Coordinates of C-alpha atoms in Angstrom, one line a residue:
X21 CA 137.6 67.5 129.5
X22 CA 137.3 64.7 127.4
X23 CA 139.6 63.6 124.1
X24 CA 136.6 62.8 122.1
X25 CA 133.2 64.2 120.8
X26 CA 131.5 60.8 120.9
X27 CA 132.1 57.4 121.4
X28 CA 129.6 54.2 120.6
X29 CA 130.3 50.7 123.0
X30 CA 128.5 47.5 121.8
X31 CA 128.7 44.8 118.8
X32 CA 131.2 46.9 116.7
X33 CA 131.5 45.3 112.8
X34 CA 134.4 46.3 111.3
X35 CA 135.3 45.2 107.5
X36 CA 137.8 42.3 108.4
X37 CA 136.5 41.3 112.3
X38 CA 133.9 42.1 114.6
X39 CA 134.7 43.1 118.2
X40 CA 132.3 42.1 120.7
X41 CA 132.1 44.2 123.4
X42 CA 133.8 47.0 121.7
X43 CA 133.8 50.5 121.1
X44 CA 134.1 53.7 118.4
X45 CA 135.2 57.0 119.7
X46 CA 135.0 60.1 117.4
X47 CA 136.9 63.1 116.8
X48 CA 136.3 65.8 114.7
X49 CA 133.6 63.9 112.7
X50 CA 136.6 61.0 111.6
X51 CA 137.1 57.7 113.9
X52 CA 140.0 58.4 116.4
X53 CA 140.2 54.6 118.3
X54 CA 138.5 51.8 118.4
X55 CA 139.1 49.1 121.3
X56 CA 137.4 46.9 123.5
X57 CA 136.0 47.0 127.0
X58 CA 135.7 49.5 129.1
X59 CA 134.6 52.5 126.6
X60 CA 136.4 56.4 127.3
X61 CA 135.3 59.6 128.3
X62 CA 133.2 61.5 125.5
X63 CA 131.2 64.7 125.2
X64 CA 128.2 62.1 124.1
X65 CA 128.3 58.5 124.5
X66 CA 125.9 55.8 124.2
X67 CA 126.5 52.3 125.6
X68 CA 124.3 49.8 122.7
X69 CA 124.2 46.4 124.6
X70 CA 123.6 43.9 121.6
X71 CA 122.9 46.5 119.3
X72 CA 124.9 46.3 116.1
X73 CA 127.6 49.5 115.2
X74 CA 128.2 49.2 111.4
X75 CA 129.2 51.6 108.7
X76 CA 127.1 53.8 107.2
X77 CA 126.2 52.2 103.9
X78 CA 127.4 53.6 100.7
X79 CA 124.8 52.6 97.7
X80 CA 125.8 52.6 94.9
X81 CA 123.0 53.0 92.6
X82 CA 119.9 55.5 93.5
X83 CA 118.0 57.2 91.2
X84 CA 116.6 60.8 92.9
X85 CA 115.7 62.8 90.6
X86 CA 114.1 59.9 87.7
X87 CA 111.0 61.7 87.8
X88 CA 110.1 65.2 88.4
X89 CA 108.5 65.9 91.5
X90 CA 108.4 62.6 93.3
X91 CA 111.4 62.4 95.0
X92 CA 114.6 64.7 95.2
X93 CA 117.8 64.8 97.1
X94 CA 115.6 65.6 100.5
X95 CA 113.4 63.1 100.0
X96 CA 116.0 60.2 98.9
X97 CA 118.4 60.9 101.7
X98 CA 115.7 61.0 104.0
X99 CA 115.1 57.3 103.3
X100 CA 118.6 56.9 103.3
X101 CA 119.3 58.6 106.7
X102 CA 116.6 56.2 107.9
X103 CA 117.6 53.5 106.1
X104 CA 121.5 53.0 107.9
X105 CA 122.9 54.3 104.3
X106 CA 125.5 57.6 104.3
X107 CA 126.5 58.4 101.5
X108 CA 124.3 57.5 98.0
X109 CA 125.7 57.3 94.5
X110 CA 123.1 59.0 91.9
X111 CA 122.4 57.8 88.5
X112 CA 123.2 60.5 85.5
X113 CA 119.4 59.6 83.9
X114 CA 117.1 62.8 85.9
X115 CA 114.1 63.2 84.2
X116 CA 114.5 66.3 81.8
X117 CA 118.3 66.4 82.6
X118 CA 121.1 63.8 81.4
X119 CA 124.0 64.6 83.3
X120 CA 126.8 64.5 80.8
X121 CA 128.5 67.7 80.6
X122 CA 131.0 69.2 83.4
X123 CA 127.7 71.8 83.3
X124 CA 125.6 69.1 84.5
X125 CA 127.7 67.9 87.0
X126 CA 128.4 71.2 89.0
X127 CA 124.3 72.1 88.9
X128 CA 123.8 68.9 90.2
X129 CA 126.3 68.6 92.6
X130 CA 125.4 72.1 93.8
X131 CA 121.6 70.8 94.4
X132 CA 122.7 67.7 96.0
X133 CA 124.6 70.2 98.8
X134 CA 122.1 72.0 99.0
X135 CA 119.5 69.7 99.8
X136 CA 120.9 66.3 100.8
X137 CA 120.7 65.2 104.8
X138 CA 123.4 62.1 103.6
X139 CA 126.7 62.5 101.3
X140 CA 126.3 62.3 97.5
X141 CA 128.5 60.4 94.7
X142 CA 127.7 61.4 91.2
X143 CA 127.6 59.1 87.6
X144 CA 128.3 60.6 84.9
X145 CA 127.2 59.5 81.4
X146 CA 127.0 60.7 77.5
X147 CA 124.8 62.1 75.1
X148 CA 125.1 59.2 72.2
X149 CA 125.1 62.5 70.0
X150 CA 128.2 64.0 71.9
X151 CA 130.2 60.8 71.9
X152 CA 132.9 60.3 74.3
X153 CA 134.0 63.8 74.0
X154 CA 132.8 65.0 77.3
X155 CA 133.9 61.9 79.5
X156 CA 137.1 63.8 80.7
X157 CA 135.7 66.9 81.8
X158 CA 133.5 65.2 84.5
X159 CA 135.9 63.5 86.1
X160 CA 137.5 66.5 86.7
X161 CA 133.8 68.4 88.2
X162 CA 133.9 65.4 90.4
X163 CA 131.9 62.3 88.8
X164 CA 133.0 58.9 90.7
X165 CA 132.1 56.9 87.6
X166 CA 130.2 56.8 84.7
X167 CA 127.2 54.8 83.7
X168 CA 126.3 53.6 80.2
X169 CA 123.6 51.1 78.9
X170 CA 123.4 48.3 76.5
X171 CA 119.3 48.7 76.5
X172 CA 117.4 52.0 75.8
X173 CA 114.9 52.5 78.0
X174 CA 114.0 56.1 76.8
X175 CA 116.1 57.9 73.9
X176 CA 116.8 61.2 75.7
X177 CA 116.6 60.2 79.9
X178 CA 118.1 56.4 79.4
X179 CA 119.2 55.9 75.8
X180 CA 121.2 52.8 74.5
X181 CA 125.0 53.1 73.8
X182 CA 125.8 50.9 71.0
X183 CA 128.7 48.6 70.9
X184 CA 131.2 50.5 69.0
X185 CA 130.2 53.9 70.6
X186 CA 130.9 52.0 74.4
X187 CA 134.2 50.2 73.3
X188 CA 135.1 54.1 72.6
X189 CA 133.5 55.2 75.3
X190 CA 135.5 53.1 77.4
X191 CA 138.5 53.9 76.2
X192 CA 138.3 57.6 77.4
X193 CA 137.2 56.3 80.6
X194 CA 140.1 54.3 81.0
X195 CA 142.0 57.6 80.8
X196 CA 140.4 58.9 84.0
X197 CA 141.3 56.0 86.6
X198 CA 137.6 55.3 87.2
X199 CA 135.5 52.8 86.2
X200 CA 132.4 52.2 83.6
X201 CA 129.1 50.6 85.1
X202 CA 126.4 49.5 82.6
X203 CA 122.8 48.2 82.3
X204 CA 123.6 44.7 81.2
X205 CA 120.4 43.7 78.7
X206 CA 121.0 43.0 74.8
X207 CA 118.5 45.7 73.0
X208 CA 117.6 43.5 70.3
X209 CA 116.9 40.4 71.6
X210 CA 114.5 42.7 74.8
X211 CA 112.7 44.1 71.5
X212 CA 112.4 40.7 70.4
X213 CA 111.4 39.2 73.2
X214 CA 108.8 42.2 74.2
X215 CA 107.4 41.6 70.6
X216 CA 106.4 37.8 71.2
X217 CA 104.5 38.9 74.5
X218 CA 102.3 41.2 73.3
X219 CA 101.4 38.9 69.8
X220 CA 101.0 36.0 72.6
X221 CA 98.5 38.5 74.6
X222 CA 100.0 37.7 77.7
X223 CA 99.4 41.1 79.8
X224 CA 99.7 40.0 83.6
X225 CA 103.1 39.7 85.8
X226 CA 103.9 36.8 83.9
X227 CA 104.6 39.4 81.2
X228 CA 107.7 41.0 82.4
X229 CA 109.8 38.2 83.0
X230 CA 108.7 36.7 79.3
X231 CA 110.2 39.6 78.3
X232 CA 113.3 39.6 79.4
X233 CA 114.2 36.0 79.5
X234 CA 118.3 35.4 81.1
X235 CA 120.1 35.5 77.8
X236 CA 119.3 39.2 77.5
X237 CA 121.4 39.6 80.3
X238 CA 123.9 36.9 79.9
X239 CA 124.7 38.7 75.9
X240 CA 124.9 42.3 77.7
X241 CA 127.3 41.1 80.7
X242 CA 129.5 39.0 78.2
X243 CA 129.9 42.3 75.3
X244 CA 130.6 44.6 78.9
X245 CA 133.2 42.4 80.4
X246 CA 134.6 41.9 76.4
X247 CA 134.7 45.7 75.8
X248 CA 136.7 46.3 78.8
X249 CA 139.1 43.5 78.1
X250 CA 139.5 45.2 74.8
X251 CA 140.4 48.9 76.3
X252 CA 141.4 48.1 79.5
X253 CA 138.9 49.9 81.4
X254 CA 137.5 48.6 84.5
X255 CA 134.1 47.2 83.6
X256 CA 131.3 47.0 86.1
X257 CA 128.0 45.3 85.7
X258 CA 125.6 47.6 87.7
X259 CA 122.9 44.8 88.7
X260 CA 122.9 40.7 87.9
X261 CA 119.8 38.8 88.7
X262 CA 121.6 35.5 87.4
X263 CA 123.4 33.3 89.4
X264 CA 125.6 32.3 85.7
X265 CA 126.6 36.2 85.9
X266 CA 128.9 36.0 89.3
X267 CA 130.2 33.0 87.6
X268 CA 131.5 34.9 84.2
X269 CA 132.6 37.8 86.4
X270 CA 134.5 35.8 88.4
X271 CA 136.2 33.8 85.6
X272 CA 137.3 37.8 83.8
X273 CA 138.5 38.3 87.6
X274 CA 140.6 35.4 87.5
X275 CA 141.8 35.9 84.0
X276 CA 143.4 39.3 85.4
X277 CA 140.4 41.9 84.1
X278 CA 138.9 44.4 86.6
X279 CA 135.0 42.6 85.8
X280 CA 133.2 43.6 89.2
X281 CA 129.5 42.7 90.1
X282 CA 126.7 44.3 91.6
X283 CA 123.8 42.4 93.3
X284 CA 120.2 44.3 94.3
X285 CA 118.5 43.9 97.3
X286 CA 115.4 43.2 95.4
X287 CA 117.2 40.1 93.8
X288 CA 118.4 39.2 97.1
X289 CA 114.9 39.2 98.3
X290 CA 112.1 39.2 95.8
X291 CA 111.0 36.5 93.5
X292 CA 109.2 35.7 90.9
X293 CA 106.7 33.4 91.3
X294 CA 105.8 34.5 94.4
X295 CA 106.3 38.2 95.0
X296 CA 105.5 39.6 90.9
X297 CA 102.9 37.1 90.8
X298 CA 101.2 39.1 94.2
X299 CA 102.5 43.0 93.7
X300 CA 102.0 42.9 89.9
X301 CA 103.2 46.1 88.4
X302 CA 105.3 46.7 91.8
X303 CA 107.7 44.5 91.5
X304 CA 108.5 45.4 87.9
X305 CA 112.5 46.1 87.7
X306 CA 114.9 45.8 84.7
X307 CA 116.3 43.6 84.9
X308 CA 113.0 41.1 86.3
X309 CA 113.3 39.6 89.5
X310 CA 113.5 35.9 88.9
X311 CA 112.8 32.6 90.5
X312 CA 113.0 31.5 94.0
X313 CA 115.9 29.1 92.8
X314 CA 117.8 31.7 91.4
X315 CA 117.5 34.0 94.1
X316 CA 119.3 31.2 96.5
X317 CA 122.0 30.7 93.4
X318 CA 122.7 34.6 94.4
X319 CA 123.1 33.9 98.0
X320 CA 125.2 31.3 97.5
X321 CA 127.8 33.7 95.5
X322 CA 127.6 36.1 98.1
X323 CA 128.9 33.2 100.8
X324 CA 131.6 32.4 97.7
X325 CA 132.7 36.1 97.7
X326 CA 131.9 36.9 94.1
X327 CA 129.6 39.8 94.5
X328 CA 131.3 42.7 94.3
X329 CA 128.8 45.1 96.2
X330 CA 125.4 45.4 97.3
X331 CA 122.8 48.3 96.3
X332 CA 119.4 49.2 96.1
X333 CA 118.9 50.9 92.3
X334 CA 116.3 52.8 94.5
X335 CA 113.4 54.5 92.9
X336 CA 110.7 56.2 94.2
X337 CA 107.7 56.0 91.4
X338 CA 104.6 57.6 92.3
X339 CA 102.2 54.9 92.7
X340 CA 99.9 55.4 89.8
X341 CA 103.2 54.3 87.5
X342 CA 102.9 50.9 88.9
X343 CA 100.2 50.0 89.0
X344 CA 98.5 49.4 85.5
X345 CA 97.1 46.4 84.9
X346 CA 99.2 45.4 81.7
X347 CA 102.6 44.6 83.4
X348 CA 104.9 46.2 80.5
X349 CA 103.3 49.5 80.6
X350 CA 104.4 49.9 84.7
X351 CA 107.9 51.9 85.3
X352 CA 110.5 49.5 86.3
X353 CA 112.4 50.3 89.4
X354 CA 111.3 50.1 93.0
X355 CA 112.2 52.2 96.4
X356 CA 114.9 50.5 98.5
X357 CA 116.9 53.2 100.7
X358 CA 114.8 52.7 103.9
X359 CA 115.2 48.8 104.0
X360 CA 118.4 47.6 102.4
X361 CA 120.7 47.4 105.0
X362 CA 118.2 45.5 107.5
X363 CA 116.4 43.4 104.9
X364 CA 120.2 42.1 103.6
X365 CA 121.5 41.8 107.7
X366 CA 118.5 39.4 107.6
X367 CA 119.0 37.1 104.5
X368 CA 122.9 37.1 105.8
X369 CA 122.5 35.7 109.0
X370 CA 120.2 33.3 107.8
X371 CA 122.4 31.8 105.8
X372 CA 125.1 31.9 108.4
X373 CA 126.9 35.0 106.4
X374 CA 128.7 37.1 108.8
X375 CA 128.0 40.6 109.2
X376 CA 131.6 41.5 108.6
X377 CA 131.0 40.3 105.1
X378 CA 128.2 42.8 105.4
X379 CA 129.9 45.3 105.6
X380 CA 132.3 44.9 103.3
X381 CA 130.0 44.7 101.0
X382 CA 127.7 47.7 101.3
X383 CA 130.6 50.2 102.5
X384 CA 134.3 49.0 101.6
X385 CA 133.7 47.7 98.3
X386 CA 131.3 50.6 96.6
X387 CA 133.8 53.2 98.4
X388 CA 137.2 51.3 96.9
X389 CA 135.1 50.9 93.8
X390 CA 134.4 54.9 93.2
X391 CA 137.5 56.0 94.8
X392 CA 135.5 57.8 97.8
X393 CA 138.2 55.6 100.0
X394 CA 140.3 56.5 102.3
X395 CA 137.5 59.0 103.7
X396 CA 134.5 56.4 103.0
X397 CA 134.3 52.9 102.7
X398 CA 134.0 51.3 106.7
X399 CA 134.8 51.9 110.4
X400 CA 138.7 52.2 110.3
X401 CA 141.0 55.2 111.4
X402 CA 140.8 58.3 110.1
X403 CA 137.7 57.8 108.1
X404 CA 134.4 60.0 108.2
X405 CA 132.7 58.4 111.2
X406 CA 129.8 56.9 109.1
X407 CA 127.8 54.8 111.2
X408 CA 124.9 53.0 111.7
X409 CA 123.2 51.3 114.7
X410 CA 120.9 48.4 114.5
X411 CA 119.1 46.8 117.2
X412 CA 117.8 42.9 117.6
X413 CA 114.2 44.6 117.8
X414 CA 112.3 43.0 115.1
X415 CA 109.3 45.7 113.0
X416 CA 107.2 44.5 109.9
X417 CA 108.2 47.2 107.6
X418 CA 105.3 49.3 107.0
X419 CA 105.2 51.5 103.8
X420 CA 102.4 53.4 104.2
X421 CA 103.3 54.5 107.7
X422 CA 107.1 55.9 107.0
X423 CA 108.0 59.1 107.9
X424 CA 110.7 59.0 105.0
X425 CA 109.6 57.7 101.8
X426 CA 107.5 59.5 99.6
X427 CA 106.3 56.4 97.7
X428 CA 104.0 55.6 100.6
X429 CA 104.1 52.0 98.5
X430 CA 107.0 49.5 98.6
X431 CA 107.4 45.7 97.5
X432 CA 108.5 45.2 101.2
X433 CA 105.6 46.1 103.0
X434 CA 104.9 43.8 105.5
X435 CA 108.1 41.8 105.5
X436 CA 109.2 41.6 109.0
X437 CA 113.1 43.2 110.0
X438 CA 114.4 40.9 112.4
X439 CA 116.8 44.2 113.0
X440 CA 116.2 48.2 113.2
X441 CA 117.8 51.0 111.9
X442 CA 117.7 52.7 115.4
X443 CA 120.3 55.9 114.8
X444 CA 122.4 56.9 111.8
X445 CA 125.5 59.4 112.3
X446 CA 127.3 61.2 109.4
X447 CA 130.7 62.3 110.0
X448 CA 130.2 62.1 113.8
X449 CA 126.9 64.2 113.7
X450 CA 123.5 62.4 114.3
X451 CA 121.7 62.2 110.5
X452 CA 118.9 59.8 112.3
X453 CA 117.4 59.3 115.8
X454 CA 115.3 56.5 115.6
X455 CA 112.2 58.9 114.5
X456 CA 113.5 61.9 112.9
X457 CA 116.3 62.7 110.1
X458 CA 119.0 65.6 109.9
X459 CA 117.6 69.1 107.8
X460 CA 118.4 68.9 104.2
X461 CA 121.7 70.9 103.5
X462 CA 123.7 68.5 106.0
X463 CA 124.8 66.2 103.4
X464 CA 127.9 66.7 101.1
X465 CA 129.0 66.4 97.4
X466 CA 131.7 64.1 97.6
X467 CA 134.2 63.5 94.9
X468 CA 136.6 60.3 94.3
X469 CA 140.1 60.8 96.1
X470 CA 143.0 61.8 94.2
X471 CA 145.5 60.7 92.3
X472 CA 142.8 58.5 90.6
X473 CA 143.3 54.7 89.8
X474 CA 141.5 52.0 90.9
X475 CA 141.2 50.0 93.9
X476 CA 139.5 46.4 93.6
X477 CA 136.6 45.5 95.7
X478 CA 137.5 42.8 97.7
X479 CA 136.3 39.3 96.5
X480 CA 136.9 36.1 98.1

């Protein structure tokens, strides 16, 4: 009889090496040994060749539930099944339900069990009427942070916390060990900026970016990393599409503040003058995708170790919601679930970025950053056995033909995948086979570890 329920031999990439020729071998849905050579006896094994075993993704930002009947928790961790990702970290801003109460956290929690085939995080956030008063009770229904915004994008799903209100916002959270993300752009100067588009008459793609020009963002990130200077929370920037950003971050870093990062795939892989000027209304995200040269100024931070993580901020719009021909009245926010982990594999090894560093970056860091570590957060002992296999078999992702996302429309369709998600396993158990994903219900609520405090992401 063998010691072990499963065990996985081929390119294995752990978070600090990569072990060519090795193996994983499972117990009890947690990693039991991992060697190299000659693999051992299992109940189910499966020797991969060149195929790639990494961990199971954990993204940090997905909105499921943004708008009411378009996606879900089944439909989200479909994608993300599919997509090599294992555990998800939702936003607090569902359509017709801010999560900000201890209330709001169970319900949704509760849902999330009961209809997730991947694990589930939770954000928490605040009513601006409420205050800060109802921070601490969410971190103990389980929230893994809490995510405010500098812009408001809607006054009851999204709204604006203004600067006093998130200095004392931040304070509480400081109380709880975790950590306060925020949508880094300046409301005034947006309104401002949105003002002298429309009087210009400018209404195509060029529209967005006008918009939103980079000192929105630069203002937002600077009063963030300030605030949490000031109260000594940990402050976390939940998406930069400037390569000055990383730099700022990294100078808070090195000035002893906790100022971590986060990079989107779309920034990573999108630009502007090519990619909004041919999908329009679909490649409208908030912050805008910008230039080809700035996109590279991201990758080279990501060689320099100065993003923190990686994420999709996934949305799945119904497709009549981008695609207006006035750019400012499409929803901002694209899918991402199915692709991220492939789509950043491929812009890493072009640039001769290791896939260790992958790793790191879409599993260790987000799980050390919401204190889901020591269960998530990469292929080590003793940890969930999360993993993901991806094969040098190279697919032009096709949208309209998935099996998982209910957009049926993506601002990746076409782009070829030089690797393939081929199987996904949660905890040991097979989430993802290549064609079809685990039943809804398979998935988990997970909450941060305890005692609380925080654990850095690791930076260069």
């Amino acid at each position: 009889m063998s010691d072990f329920d499963l065990v996985l031999s081929g390119r294995v990439i752990l978070c600090d090496r990569e072990v060519e020729g090795g193996f994983v071998a499972v117990r009890d849905g947690r990693v039991a040994l991992i060697g190299e050579g000659a693999p051992p006896a299992a109940r189910e094994r499966h020797a991969l060749g060149a195929a790639m075993i990494l961990p199971g993704a954990v993204d940090a930002q997905v909105h499921s539930l943004s708008q009411k009947g378009a996606e879900g928790f089944a439909a989200s961790t479909a994608a993300a099944a599919a997509g090599g990702v294992t555990t998800i970290v939702d936003m607090p801003y569902d359509e017709g339900n801010l999560v900000c109460s201890a209330e709001a956290v169970r319900l949704k929690a509760a849902q999330a069990e009961a209809e997730a085939r991947v694990d589930v995080a939770l954000y928490g956030t605040i009513d601006p009427q409420d205050g800060p008063a109802r921070i601490a009770e969410q971190a103990e229904a389980g929230v893994c942070g809490y995510k405010f915004s500098t812009f408001g994008t809607d006054p009851k799903r999204f709204p604006r916390i203004p600067p006093a209100l998130l200095m004392a916002c931040f304070a509480e959270v400081a109380k709880t060990g975790l950590a306060a993300g925020v949508h880094n752009e300046d409301d005034a100067f947006v309104r401002d900026a949105i003002a002298a588009v429309e009087a210009s008459g400018i209404t195509d793609w060029r529209a967005h970016g006008l918009s939103r020009p980079p000192m929105t963002e630069i203002l937002a990130l600077l009063q963030i990393y300030e605030t949490g200077a000031a109260t000594g929370c940990p402050a976390h920037v939940v998406h930069c599409s400037l390569g000055r950003g990383y730099e700022i971050a990294a100078r808070y870093r090195a000035e002893g503040h906790h100022a971590t990062i986060e990079a989107c795939i779309h920034y990573l892989t999108l630009d502007e003058e090519n990619d909004v000027a041919r999908l329009g209304g679909k490649a409208k995200i908030n912050p805008p995708v910008r230039p080809r040269a700035e996109v590279e100024k991201l990758w080279r931070h990501v060689a320099a170790g100065n993003v923190s993580m990686v994420s999709t901020d996934h949305v799945s719009w119904s497709e009549d919601r981008k695609t207006h021909p006035e750019m400012l009245k499409n929803a901002s926010g694209v899918p991402g679930l199915e692709v991220m982990v492939p789509l950043f594999l491929k812009g890493a090894l072009a640039r001769g970025i290791s896939p260790v560093w992958a790793a790191r970056l879409m599993a260790e860091n987000p799980a050390r950053h919401f204190r889901l570590d020591p269960a998530k957060g990469g292929i080590a002992l003793g940890r969930d056995a999360d993993l993901t296999v991806l094969e040098p078999v190279e697919k032009r992702y096709d949208a309209t033909a998935s099996r998982v996302s209910v957009a049926g429309w993506s601002p990746y369709h076409g782009m070829v995948l030089p690797w393939t998600v081929a199987a996904t396993w949660l905890r040991g158990a097979q989430v993802f086979d290549g064609a079809t994903v685990a039943a809804p219900g398979t998935g988990r609520f997970v909450r941060p570890a305890r005692p609380l405090g925080l654990r850095a992401p690791v930076h260069a």
